[in-house]
Coordinates of C-alpha atoms and ligand atoms in Angstrom, one line a residue:
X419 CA 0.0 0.0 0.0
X420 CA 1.3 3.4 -1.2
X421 CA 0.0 6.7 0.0
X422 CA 0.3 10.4 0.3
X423 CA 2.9 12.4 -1.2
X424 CA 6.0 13.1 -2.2
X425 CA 8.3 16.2 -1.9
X426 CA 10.9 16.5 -4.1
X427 CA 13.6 19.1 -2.7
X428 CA 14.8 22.2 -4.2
X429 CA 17.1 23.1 -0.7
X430 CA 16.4 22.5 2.9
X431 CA 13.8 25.2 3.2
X432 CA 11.9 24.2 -0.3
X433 CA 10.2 21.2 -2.3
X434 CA 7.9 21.2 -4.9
X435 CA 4.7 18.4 -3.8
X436 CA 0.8 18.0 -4.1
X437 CA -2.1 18.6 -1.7
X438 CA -2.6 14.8 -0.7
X439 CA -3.1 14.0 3.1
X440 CA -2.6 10.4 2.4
X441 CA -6.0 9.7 3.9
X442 CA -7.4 7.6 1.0
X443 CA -4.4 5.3 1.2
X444 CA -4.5 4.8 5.6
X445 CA -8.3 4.4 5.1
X446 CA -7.9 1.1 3.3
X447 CA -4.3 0.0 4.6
X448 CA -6.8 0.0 8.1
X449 CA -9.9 -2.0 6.0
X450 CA -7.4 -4.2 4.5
X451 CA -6.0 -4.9 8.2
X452 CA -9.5 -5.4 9.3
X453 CA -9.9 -7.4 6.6
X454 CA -7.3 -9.9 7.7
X455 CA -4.5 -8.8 5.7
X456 CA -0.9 -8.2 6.5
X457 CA -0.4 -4.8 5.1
X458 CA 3.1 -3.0 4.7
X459 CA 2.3 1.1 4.0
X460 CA 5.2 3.0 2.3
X461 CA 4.2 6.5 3.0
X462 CA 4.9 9.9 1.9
X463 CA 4.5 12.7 4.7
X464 CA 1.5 13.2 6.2
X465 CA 0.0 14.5 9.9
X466 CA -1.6 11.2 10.0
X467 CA -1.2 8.1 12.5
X468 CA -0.7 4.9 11.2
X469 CA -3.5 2.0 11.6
X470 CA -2.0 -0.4 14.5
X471 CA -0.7 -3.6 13.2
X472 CA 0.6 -1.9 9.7
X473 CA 3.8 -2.1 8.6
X474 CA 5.0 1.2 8.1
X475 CA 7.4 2.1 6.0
X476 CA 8.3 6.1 5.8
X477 CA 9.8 7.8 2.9
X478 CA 9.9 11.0 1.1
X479 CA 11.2 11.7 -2.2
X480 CA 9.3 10.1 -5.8
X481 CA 13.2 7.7 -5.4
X482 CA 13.0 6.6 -2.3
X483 CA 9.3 5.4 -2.6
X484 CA 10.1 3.4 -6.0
X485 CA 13.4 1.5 -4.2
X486 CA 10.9 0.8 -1.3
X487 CA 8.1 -0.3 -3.6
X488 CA 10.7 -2.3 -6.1
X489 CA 12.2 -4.1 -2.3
X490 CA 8.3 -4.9 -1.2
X491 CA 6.2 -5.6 -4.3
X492 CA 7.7 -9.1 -5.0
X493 CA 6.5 -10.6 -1.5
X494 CA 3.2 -9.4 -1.6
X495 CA -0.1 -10.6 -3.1
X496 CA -1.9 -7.0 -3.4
X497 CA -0.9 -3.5 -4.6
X498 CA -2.6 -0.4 -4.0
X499 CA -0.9 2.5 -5.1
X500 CA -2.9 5.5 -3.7
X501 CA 0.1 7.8 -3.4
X502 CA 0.5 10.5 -4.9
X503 CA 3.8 10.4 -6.5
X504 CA 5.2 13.9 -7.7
X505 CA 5.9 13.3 -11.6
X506 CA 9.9 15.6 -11.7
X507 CA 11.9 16.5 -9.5
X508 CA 14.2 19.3 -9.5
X509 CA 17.5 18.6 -11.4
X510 CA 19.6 19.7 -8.3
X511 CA 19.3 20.2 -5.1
X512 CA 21.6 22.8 -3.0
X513 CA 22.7 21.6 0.3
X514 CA 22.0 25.4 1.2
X515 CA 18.9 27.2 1.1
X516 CA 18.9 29.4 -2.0
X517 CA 19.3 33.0 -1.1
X518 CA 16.8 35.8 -2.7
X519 CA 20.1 37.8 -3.6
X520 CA 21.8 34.9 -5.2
X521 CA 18.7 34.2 -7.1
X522 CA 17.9 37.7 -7.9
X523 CA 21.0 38.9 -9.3
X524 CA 21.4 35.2 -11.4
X525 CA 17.9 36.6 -13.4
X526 CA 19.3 40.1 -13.9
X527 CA 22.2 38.2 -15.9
X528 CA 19.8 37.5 -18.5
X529 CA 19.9 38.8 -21.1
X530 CA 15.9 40.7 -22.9
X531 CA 13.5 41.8 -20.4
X532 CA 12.6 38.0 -19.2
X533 CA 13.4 38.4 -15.4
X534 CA 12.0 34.6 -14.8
X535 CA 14.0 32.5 -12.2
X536 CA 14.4 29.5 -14.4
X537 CA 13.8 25.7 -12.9
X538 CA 15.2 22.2 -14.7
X539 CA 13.1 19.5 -13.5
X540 CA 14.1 15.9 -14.5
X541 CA 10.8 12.9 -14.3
X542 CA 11.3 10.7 -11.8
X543 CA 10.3 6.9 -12.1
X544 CA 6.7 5.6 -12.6
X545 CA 6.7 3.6 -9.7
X546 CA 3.6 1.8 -10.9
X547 CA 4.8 1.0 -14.6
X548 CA 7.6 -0.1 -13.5
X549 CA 5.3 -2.5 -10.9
X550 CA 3.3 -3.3 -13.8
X551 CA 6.4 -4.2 -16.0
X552 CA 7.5 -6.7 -13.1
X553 CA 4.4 -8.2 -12.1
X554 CA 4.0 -11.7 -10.9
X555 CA 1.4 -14.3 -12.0
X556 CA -1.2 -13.8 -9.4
X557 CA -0.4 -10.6 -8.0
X558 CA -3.3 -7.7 -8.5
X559 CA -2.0 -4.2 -8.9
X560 CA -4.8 -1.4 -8.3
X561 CA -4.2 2.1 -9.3
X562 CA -5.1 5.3 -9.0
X563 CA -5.7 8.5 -11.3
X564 CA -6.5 11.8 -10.2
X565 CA -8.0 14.1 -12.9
X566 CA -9.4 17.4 -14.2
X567 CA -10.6 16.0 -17.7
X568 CA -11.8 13.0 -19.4
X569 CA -11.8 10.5 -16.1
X570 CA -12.6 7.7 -17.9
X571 CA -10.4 7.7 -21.1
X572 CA -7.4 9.1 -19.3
X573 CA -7.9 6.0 -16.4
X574 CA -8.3 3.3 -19.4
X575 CA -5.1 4.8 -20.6
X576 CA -3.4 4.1 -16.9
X577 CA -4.9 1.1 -16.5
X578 CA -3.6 -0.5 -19.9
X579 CA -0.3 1.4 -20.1
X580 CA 0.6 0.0 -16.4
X581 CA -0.6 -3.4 -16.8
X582 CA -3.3 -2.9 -14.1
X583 CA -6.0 -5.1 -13.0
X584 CA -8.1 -2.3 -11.6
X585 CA -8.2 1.7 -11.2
X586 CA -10.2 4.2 -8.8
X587 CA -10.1 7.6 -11.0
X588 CA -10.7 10.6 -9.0
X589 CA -11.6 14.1 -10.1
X590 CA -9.6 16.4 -7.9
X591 CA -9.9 20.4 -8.4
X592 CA -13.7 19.9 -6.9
X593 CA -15.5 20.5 -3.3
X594 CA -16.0 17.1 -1.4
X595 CA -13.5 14.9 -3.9
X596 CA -9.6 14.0 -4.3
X597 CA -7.2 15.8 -2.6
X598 CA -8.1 17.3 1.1
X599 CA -11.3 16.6 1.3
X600 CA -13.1 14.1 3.9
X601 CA -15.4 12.3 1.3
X602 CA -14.5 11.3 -2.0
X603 CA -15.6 10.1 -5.3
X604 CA -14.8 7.7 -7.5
X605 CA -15.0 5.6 -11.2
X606 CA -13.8 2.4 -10.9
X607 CA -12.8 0.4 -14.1
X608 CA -11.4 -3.4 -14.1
X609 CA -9.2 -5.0 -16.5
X610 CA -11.7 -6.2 -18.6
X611 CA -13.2 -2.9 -18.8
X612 CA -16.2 -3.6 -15.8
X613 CA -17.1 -0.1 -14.4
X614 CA -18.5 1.1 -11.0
X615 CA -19.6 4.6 -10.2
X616 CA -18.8 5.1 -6.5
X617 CA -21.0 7.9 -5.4
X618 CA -19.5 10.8 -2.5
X619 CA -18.9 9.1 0.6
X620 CA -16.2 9.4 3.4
X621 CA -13.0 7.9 2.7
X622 CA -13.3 5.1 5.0
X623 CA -16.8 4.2 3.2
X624 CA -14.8 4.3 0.1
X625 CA -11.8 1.8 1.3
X626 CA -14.4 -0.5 2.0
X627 CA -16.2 -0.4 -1.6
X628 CA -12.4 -0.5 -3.0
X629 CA -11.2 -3.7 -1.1
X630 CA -15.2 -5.3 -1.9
X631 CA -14.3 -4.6 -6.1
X632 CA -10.7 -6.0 -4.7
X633 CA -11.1 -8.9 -3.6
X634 CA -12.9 -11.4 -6.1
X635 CA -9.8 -10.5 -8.1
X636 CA -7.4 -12.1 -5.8
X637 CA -7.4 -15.7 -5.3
X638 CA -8.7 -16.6 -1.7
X639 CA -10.1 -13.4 -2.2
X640 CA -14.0 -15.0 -1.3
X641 CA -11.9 -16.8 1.3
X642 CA -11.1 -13.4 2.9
X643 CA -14.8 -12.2 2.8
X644 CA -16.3 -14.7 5.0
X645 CA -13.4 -14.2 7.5
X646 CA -14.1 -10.7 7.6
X647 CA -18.0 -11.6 8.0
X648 CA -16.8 -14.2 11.4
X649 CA -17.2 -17.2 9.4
X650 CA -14.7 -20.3 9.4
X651 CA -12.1 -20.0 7.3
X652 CA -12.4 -22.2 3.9
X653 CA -11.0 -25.7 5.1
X654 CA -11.5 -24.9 8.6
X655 CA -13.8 -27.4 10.5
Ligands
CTP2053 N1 2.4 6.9 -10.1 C1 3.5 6.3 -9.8 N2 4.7 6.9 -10.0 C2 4.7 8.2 -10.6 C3 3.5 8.8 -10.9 C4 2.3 8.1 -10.6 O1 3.5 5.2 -9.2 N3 5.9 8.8 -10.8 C5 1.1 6.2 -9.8 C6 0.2 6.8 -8.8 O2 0.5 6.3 -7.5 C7 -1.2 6.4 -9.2 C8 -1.0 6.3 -10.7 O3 0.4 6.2 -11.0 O4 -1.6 5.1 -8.7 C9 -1.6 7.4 -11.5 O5 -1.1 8.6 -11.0 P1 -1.5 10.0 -11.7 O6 -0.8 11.2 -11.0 O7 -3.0 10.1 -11.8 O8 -1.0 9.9 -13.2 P2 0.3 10.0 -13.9 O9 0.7 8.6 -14.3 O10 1.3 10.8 -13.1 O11 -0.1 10.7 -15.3 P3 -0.6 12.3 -15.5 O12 0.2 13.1 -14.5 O13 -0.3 12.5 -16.9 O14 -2.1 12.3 -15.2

């Protein structure tokens, strides 16, 4: 399980990063631990405490989370990538904060009236192409899109260009859905191109709907259900 952000530093004082609290992600590294599962949670920053029993892994930069996801992904039955992974980086990063003055007199060396600070960024990985590229028979990789236009092509395009089995697209730029917000939103779309329309509900409501769409996909996955529902485990006497 991967959630909230990254930050990508431009000095000790400065990173470029997104608005995710990493909420989505806790809410169902907690279901899938109610659930039954063993759940490991590499996560990016956030003010939020970890669900007891999870395996917490912490990390910060778009890097660190790909060497941590690359380490776990090969144990593990399930991935659900709910972080919000920042897509560059800058190209350096000073081991001193920037100073105005430094910066300041660097733009008046330009030459025309363009006074712009300039910024190279260089992409960092896609953790969950890269996931996709290395999947295992067996393993179920769910992944997330957040979006201000066309939800569903742009998510068909994720899910076939990562080799997932499943996607929750969010809108984000909207009251009450994606980033910040308490309740959420959602399109789901599965491999072979099965849609649900999750209406607004919290996030925790949501985790639950997820991990319900989840679960038939993974073998044992009805197994799983009726352990959850205080019934004896299949086999079990
Ligand atoms: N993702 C990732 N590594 C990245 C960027 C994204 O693993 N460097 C994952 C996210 O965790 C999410 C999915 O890819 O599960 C989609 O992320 P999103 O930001 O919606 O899309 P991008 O692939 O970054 O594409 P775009 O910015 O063009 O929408």
């Amino acid at each position: 399980m991967t959630a909230g952000p990254t930050r990508e530093a431009l000095d000790p004082a400065r990173f470029l990063s997104n608005p995710s609290t990493g909420r989505m992600g806790y809410a169902l590294a907690a279901e899938a631990l109610a659930r039954g599962a063993e759940v490991t949670l590499l996560s990016g920053p956030t003010h939020l405490s970890p669900p007891p029993g999870v395996n917490l892994v912490r990390v910060t930069t778009a890097d660190e989370m790909f060497r941590a996801a690359l380490n776990q992904a090969p144990g593990v039955d399930l991935v659900l990538k709910a972080a919000a992974v920042a897509d560059y980086r800058p190209e350096e990063r000073a081991r001193r904060k920037i100073k105005k003055e430094t910066l300041r007199r660097a733009a008046l060396k330009r030459r025309g009236p363009d006074r712009a600070i300039l910024l190279r960024l260089q992409p960092t990985p896609d953790i969950l192409e890269e996931l996709g590229r290395r999947k295992k028979p067996g393993q179920v990789l769910v992944g997330f899109a957040a979006e201000t236009g066309d939800l569903e092509t742009n998510a068909l395009g994720k899910l076939r260009r990562k080799n997932l089995d499943l996607i929750v697209a969010n809108r984000i730029g909207r009251e009450g859905e994606g980033f910040e917000a308490d309740t959420n939103r959602a399109l789901v779309i599965d491999r072979d191109g099965r849609r649900s329309d999750l209406p607004i509900m919290t996030k925790e409501a949501m985790a639950g709907r997820i991990l319900d769409l989840v679960e038939p996909l993974l073998a044992g996955g009805t197994g799983r259900a009726r352990r959850r529902a205080g019934a004896p485990e299949e086999g079990a006497s």
